[in-house]
Short mmCIF file of N, CA and C and ligand atoms in Angstrom, two decimals:
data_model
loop_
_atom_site.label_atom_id
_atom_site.label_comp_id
_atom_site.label_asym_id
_atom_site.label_seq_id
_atom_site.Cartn_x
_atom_site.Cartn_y
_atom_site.Cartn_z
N UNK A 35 0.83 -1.21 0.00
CA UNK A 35 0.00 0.00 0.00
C UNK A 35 0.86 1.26 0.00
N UNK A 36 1.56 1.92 0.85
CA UNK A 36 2.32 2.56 0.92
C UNK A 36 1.43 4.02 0.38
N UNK A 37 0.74 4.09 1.10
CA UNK A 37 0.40 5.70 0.55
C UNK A 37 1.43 6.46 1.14
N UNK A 38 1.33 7.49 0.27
CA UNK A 38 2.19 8.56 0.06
C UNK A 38 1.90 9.64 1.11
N UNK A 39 0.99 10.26 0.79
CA UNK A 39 0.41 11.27 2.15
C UNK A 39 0.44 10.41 3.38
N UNK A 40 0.44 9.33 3.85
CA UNK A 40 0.53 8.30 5.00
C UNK A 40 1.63 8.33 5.55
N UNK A 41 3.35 8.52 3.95
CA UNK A 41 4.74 8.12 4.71
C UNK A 41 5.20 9.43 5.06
N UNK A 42 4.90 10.47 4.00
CA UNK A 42 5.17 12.14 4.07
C UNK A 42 4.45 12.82 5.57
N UNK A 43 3.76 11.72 6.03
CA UNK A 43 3.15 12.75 7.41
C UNK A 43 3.66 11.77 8.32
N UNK A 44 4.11 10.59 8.26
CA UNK A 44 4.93 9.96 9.74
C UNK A 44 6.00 10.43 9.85
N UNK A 45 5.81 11.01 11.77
CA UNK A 45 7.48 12.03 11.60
C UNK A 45 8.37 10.88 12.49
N UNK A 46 9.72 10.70 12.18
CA UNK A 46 10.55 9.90 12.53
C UNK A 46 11.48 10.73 13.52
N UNK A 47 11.66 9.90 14.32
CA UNK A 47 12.19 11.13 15.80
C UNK A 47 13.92 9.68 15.89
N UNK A 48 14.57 10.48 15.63
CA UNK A 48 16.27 9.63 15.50
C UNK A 48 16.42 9.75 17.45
N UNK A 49 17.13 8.41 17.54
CA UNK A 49 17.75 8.29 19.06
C UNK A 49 16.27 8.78 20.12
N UNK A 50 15.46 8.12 19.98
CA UNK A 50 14.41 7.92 20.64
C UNK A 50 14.02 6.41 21.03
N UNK A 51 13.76 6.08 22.12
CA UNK A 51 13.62 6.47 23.53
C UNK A 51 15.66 6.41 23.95
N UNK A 52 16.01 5.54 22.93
CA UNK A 52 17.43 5.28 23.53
C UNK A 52 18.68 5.35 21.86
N UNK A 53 20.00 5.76 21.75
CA UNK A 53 20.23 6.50 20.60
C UNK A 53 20.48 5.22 19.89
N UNK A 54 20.31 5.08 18.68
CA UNK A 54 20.65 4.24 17.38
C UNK A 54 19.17 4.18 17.28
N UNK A 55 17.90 4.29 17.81
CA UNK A 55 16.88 3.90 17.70
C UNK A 55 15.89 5.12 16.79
N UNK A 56 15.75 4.71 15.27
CA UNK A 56 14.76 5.75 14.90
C UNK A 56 13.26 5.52 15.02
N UNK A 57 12.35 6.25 15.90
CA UNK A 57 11.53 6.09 16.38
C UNK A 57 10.45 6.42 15.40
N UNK A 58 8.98 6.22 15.18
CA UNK A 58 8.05 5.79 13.92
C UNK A 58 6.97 6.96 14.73
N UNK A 59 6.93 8.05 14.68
CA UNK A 59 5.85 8.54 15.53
C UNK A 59 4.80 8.78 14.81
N UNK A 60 3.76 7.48 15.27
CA UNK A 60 2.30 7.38 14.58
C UNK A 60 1.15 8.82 14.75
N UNK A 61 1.74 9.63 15.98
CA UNK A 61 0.82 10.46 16.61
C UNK A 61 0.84 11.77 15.64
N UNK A 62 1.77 11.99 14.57
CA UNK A 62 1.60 12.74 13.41
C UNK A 62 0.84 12.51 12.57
N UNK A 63 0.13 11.26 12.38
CA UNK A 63 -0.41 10.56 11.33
C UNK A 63 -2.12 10.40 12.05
N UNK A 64 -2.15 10.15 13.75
CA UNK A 64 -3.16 10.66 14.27
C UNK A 64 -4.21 12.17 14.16
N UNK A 65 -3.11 12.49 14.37
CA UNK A 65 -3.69 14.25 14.17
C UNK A 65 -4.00 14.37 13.07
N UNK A 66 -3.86 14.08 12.23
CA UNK A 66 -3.85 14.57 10.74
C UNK A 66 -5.48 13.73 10.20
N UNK A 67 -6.41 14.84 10.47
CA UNK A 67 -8.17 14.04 9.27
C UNK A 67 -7.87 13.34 8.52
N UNK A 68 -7.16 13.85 7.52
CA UNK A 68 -6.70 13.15 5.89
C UNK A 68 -6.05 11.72 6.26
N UNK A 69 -5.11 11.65 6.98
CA UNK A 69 -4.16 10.58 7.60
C UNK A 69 -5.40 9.68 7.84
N UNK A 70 -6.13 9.91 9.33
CA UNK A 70 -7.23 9.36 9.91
C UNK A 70 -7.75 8.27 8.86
N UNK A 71 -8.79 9.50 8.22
CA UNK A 71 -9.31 8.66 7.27
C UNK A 71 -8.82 7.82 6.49
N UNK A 72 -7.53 7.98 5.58
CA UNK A 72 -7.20 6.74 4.97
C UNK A 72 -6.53 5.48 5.43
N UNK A 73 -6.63 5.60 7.01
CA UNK A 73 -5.79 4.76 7.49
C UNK A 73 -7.11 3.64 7.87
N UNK A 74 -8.12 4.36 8.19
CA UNK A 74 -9.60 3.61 8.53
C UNK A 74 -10.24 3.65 7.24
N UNK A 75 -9.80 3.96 5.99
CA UNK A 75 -10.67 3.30 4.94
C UNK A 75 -9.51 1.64 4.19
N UNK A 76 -8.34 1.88 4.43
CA UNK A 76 -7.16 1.14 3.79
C UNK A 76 -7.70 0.08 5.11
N UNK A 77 -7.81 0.04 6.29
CA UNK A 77 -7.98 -1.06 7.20
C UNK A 77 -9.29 -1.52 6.72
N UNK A 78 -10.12 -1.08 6.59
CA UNK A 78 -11.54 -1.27 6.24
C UNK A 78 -11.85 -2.01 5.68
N UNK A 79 -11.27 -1.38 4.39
CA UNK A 79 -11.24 -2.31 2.77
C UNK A 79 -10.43 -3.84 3.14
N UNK A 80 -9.13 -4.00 3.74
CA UNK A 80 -8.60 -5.26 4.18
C UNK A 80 -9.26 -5.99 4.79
N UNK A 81 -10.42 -5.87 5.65
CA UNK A 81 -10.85 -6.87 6.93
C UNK A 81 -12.29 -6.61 6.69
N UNK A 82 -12.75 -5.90 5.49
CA UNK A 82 -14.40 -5.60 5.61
C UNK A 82 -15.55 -6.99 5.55
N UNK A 83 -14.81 -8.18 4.82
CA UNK A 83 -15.20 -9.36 4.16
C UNK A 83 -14.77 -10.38 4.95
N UNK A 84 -14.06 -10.33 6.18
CA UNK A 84 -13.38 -11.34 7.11
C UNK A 84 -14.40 -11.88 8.07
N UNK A 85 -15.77 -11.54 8.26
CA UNK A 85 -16.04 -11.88 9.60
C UNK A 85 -15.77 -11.59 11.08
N UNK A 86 -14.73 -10.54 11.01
CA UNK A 86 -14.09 -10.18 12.25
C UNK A 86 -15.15 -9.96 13.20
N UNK A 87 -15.01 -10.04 14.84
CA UNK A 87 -15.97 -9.76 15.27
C UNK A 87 -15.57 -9.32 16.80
N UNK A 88 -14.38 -9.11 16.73
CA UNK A 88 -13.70 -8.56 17.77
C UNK A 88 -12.36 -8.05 17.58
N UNK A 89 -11.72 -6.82 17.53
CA UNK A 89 -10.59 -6.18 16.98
C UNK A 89 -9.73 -5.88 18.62
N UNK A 90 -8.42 -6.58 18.54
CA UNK A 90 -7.67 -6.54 20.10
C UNK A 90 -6.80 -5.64 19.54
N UNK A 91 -6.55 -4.80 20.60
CA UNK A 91 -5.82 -2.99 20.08
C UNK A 91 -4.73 -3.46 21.38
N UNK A 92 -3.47 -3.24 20.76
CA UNK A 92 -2.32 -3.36 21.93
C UNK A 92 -2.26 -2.42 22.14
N UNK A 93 -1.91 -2.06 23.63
CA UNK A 93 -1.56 -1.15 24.46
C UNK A 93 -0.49 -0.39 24.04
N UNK A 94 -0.17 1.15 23.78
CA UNK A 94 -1.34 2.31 23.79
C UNK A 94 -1.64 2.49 22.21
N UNK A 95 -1.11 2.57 21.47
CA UNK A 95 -0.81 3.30 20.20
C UNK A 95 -1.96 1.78 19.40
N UNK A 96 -1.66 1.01 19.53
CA UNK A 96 -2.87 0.14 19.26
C UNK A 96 -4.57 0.33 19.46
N UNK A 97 -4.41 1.13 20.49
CA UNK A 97 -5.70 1.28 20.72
C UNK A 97 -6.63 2.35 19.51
N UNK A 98 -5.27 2.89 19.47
CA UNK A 98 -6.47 4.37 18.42
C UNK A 98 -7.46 3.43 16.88
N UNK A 99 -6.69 3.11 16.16
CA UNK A 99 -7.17 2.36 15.08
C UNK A 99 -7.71 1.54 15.19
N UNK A 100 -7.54 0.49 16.49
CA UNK A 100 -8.15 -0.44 16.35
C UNK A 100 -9.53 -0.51 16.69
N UNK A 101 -9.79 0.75 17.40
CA UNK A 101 -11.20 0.57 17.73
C UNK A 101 -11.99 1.73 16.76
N UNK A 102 -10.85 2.39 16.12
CA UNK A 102 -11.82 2.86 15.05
C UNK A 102 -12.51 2.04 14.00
N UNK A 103 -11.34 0.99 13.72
CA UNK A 103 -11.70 -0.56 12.93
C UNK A 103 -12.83 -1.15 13.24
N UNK A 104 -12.62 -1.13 15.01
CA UNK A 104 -13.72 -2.15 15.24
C UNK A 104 -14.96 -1.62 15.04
N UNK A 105 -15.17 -0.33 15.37
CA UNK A 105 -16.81 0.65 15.28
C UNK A 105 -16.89 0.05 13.61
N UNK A 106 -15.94 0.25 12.81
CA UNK A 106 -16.49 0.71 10.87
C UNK A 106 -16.85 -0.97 10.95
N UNK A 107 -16.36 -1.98 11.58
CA UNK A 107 -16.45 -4.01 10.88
C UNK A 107 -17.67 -3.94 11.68
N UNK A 108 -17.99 -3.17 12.64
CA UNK A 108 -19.56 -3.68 13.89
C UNK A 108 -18.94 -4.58 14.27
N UNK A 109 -17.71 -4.74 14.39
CA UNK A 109 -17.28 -5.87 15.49
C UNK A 109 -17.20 -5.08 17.01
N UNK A 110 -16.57 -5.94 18.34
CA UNK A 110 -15.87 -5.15 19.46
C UNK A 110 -14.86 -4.87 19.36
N UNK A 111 -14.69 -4.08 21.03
CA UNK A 111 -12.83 -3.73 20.76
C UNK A 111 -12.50 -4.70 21.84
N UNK A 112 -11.27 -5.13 22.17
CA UNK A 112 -10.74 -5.19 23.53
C UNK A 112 -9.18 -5.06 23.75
N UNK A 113 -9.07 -4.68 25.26
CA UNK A 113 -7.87 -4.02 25.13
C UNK A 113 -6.74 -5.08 25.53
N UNK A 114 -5.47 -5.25 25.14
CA UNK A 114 -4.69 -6.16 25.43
C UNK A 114 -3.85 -5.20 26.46
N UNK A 115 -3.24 -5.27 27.62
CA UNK A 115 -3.04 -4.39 28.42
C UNK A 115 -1.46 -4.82 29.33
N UNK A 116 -1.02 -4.11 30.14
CA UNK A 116 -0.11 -4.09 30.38
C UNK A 116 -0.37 -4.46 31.83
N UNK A 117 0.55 -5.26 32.76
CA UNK A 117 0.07 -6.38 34.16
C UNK A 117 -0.66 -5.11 35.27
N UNK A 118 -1.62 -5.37 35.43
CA UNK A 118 -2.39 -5.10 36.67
C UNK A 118 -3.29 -3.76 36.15
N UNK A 119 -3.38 -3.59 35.14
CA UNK A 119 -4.22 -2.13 34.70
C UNK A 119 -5.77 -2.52 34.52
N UNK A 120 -6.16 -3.99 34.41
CA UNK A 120 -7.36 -4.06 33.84
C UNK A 120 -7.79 -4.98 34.97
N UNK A 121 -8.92 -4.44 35.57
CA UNK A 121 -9.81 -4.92 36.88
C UNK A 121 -10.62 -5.91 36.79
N UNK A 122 -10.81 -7.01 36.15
CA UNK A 122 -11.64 -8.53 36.53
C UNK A 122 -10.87 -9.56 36.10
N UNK A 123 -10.79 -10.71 36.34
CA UNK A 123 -9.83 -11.89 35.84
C UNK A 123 -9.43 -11.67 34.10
N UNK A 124 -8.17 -11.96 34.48
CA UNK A 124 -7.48 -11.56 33.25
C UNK A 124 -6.64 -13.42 32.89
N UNK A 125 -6.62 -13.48 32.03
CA UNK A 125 -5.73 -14.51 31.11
C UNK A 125 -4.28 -13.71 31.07
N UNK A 126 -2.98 -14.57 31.19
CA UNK A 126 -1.74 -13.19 30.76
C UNK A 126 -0.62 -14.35 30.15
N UNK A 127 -0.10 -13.72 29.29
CA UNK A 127 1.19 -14.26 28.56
C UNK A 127 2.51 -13.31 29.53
N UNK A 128 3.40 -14.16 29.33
CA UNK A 128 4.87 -13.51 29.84
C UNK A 128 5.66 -13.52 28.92
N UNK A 129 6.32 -12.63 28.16
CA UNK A 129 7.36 -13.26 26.83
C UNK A 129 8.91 -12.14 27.27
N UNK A 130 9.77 -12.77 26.42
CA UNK A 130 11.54 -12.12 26.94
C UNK A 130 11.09 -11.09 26.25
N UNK A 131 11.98 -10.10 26.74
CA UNK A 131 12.44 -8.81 25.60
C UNK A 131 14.13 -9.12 26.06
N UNK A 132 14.65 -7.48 25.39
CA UNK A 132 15.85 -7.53 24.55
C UNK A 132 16.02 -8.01 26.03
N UNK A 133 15.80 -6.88 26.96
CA UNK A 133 16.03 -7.08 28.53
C UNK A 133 15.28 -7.09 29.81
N UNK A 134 15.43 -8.40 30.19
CA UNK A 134 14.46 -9.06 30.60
C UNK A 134 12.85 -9.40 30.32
N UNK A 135 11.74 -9.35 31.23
CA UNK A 135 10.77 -10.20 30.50
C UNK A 135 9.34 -9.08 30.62
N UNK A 136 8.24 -9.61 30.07
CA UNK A 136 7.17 -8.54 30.12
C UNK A 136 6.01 -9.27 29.86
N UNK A 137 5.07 -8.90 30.37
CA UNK A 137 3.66 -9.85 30.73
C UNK A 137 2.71 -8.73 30.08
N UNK A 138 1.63 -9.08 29.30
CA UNK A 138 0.66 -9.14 28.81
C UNK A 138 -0.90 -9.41 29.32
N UNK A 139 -1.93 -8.69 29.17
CA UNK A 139 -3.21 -9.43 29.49
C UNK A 139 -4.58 -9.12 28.78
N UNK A 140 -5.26 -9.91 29.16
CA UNK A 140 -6.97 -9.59 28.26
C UNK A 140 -8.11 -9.83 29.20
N UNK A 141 -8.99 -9.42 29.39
CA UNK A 141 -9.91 -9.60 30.40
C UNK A 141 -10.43 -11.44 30.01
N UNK A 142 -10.87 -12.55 30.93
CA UNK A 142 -10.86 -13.48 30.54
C UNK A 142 -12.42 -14.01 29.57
N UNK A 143 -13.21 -12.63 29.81
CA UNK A 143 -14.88 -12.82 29.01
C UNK A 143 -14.72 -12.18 28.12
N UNK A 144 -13.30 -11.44 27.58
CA UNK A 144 -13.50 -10.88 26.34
C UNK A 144 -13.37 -11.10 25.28
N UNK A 145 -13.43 -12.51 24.50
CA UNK A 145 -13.03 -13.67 23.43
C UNK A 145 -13.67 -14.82 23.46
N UNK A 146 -14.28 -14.93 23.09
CA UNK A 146 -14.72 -16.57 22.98
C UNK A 146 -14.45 -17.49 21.59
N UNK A 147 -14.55 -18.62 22.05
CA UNK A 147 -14.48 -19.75 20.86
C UNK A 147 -15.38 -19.01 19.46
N UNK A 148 -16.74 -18.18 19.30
CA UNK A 148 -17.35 -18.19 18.36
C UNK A 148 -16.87 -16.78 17.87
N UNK A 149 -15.50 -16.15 18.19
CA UNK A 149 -15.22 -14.80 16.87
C UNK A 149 -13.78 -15.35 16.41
N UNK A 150 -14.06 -13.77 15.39
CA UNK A 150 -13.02 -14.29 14.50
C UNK A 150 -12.18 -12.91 15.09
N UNK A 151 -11.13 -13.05 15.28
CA UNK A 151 -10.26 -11.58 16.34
C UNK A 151 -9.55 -11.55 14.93
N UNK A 152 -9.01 -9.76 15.17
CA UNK A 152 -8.41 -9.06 14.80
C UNK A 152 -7.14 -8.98 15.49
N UNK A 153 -6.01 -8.75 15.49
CA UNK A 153 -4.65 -8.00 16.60
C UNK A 153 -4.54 -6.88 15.62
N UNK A 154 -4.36 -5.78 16.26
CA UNK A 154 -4.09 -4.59 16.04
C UNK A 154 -3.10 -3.66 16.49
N UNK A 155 -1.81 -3.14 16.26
CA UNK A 155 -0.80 -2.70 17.07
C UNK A 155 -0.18 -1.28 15.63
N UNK A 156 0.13 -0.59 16.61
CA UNK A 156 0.91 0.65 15.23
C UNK A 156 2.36 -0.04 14.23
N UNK A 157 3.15 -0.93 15.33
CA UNK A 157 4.29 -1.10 14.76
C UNK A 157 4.96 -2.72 14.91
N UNK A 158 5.12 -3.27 13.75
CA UNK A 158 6.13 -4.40 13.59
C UNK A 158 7.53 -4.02 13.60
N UNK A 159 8.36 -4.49 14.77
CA UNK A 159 9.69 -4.43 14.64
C UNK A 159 10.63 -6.13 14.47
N UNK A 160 10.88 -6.32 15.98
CA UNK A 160 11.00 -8.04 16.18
C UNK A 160 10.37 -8.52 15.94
N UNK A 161 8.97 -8.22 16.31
CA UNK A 161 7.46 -9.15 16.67
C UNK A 161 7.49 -9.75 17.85
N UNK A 162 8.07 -9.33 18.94
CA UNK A 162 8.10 -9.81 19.91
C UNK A 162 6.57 -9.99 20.69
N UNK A 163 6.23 -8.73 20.69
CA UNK A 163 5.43 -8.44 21.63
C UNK A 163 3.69 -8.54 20.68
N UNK A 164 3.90 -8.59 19.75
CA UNK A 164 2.91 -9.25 19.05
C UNK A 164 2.72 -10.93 18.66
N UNK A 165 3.92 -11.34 18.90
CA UNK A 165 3.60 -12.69 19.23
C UNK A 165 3.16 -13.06 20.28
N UNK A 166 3.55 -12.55 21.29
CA UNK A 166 2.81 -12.97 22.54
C UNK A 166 1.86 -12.99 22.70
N UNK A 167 0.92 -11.63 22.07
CA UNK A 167 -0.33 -11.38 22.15
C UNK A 167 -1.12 -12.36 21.30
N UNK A 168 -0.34 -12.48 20.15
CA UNK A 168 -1.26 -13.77 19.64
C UNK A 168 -1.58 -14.93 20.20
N UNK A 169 -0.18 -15.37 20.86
CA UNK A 169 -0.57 -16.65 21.83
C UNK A 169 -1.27 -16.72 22.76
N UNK A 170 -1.38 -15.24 23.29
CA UNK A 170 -2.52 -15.32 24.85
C UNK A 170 -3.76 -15.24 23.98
N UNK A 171 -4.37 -14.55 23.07
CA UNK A 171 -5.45 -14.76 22.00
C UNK A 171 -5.82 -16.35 21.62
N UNK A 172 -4.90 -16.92 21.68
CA UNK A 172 -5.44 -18.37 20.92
C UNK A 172 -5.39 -19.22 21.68
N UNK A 173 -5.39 -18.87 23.06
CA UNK A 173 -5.37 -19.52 23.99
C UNK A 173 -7.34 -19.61 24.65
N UNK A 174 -8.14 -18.47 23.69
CA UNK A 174 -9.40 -18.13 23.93
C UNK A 174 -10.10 -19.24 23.09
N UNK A 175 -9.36 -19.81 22.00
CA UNK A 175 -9.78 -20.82 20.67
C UNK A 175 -10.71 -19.99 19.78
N UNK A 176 -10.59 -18.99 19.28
CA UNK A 176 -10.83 -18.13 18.55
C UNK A 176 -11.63 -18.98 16.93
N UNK A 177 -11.76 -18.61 16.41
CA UNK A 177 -12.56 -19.86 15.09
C UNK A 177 -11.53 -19.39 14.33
N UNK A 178 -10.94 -17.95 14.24
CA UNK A 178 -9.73 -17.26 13.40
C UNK A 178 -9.08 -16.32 14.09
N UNK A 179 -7.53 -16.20 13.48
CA UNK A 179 -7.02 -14.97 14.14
C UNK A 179 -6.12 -14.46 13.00
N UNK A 180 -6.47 -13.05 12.66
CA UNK A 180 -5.65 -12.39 11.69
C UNK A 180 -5.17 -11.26 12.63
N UNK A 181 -3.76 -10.41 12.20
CA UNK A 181 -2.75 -9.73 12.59
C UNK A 181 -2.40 -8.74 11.68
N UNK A 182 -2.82 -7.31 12.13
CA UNK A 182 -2.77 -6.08 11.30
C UNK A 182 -1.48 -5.32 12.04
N UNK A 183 -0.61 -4.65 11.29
CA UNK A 183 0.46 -3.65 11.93
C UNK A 183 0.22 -2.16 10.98
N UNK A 184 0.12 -1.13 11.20
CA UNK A 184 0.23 0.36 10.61
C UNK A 184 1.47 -0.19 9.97
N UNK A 185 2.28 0.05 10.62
CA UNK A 185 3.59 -0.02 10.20
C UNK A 185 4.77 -1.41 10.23
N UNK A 186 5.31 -1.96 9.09
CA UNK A 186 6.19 -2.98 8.98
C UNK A 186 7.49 -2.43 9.21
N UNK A 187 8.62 -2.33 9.96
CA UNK A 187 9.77 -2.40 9.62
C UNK A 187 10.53 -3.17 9.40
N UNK A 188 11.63 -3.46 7.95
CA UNK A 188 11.83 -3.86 7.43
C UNK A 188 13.28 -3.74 7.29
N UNK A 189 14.30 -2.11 7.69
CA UNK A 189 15.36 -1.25 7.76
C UNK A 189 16.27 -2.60 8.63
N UNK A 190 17.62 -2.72 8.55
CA UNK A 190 18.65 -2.95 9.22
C UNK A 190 17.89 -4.85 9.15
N UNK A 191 17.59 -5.36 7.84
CA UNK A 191 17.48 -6.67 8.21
C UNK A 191 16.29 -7.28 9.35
N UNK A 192 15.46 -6.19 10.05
CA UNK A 192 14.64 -6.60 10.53
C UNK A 192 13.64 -7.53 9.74
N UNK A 193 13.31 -8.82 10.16
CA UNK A 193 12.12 -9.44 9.69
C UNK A 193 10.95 -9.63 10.68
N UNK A 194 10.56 -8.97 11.49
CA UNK A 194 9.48 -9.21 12.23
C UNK A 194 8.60 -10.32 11.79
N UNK A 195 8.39 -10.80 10.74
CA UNK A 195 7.40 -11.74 10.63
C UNK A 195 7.38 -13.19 10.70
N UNK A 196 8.96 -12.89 10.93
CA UNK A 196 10.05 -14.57 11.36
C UNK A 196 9.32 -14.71 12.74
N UNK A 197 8.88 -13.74 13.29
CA UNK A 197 8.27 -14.09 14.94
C UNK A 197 7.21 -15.29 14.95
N UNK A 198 6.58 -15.74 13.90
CA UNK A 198 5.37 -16.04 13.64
C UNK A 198 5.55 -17.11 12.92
N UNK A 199 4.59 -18.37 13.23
CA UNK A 199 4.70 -19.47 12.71
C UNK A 199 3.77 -19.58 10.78
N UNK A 200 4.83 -20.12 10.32
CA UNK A 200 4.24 -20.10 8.74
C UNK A 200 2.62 -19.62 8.34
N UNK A 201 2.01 -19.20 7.64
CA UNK A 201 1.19 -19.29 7.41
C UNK A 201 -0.52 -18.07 8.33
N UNK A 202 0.15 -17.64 9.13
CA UNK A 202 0.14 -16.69 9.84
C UNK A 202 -0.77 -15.45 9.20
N UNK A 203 -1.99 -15.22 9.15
CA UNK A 203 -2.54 -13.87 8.38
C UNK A 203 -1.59 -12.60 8.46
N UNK A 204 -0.78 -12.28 7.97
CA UNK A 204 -0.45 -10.52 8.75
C UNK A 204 -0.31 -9.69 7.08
N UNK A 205 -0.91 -8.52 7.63
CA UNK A 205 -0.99 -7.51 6.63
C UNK A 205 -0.13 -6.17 7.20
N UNK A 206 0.28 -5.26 6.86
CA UNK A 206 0.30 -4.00 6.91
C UNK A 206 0.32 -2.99 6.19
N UNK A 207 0.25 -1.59 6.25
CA UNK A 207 -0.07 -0.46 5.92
C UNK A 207 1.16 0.19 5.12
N UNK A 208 1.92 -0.19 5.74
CA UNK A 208 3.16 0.51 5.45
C UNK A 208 4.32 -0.21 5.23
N UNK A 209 5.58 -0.41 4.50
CA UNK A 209 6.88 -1.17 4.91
C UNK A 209 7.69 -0.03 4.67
N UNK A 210 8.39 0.08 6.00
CA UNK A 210 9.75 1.20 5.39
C UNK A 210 10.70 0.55 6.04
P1 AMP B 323 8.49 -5.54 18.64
O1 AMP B 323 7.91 -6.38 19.75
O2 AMP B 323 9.99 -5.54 18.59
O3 AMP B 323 7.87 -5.86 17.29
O4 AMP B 323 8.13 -4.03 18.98
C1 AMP B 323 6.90 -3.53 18.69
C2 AMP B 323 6.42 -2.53 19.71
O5 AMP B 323 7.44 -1.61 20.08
C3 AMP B 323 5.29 -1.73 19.12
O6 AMP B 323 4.28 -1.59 20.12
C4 AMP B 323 5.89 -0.40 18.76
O7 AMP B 323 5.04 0.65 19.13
C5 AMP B 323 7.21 -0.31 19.53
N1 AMP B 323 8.36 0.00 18.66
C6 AMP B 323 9.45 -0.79 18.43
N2 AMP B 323 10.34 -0.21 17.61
C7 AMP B 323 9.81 1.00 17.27
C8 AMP B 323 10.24 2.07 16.41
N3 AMP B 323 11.39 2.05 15.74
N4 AMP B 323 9.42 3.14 16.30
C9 AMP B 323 8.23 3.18 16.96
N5 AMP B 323 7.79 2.21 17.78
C10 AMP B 323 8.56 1.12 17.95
#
């Protein structure tokens, strides 16, 4: 896809949060109507014919699109969240990062065996942290699970999609 007005308005912030790291700042592409909209008509058009019936928005930057997604499919949203933020029994994955480890969660009534889930997140890098989320997801027995990213990175040999076992739905918006 690669729209043009989409890559010309993501502003890239160099040595962010820590230096060698060029950072993808989606929140330029938020603000922006024009942005908005084609980012919720380009998701739209991808998942309009899927059946989806519940769209999971990772914590934070996940959340904006994905529940704009979920209002345009008439599916739900739910939030995949970070340990102890979300108040009734939760299901939780634990997965490594670069350093040390990080836990994941979903409320445990918010998935059942009869939808077809969405994952929703702004950015593919490793895929770390979107694999996880898939696994605590399919741990609900979902009937399907497809995997949307805004953004693919692709720069310095990254393959994020090596995270993920063959065959795997994933789409995105963008590859830079
Ligand atoms: P990963 O688990 O390595 O795929 O990292 C993905 C998560 O980290 C996403 O939630 C992104 O928001 C964030 N992230 C990682 N690298 C970047 C980057 N270069 N720019 C913006 N966000 C990033």
């Amino acid at each position: 896809m690669n729209n043009e007005t989409l890559l010309k308005n993501l502003r890239n912030v160099p040595d962010f949060p820590i230096k060698g790291i060029q950072f993808k700042d989606v929140s330029t592409l938020f603000k922006n109507p024009e942005c908005l909209q084609i980012m919720s008509d380009e998701l739209y058009e991808l998942y309009k014919d899927k059946g989806i019936t519940k769209v999971v928005g990772i914590e934070s930057r996940g959340f904006v699109m994905g529940a704009i997604l979920a209002q345009r499919l008439g599916a739900g949203f739910v939030m995949c969240r970070k340990p102890g933020k979300l108040p009734a029994d939760t299901k939780k994955m634990s997965y490594k990062k670069e350093y040390g480890e990080d836990t994941i969660e979903i409320h445990t009534d918010a998935i059942d065996e009869n939808d077809v889930v969405l994952l929703h997140d702004d950015l593919l890098a490793t895929g770390g942290s979107m694999a996880a989320a898939y696994r605590l997801v399919k741990e609900f027995r979902p009937k399907k699970t497809y995997i949307n990213f805004l953004i693919e990175l692709t720069i310095e040999g990254l393959n994020g999609r090596a995270a993920f076992e063959e065959g795997t739905d994933i789409s995105t918006l963008m590859r830079i």
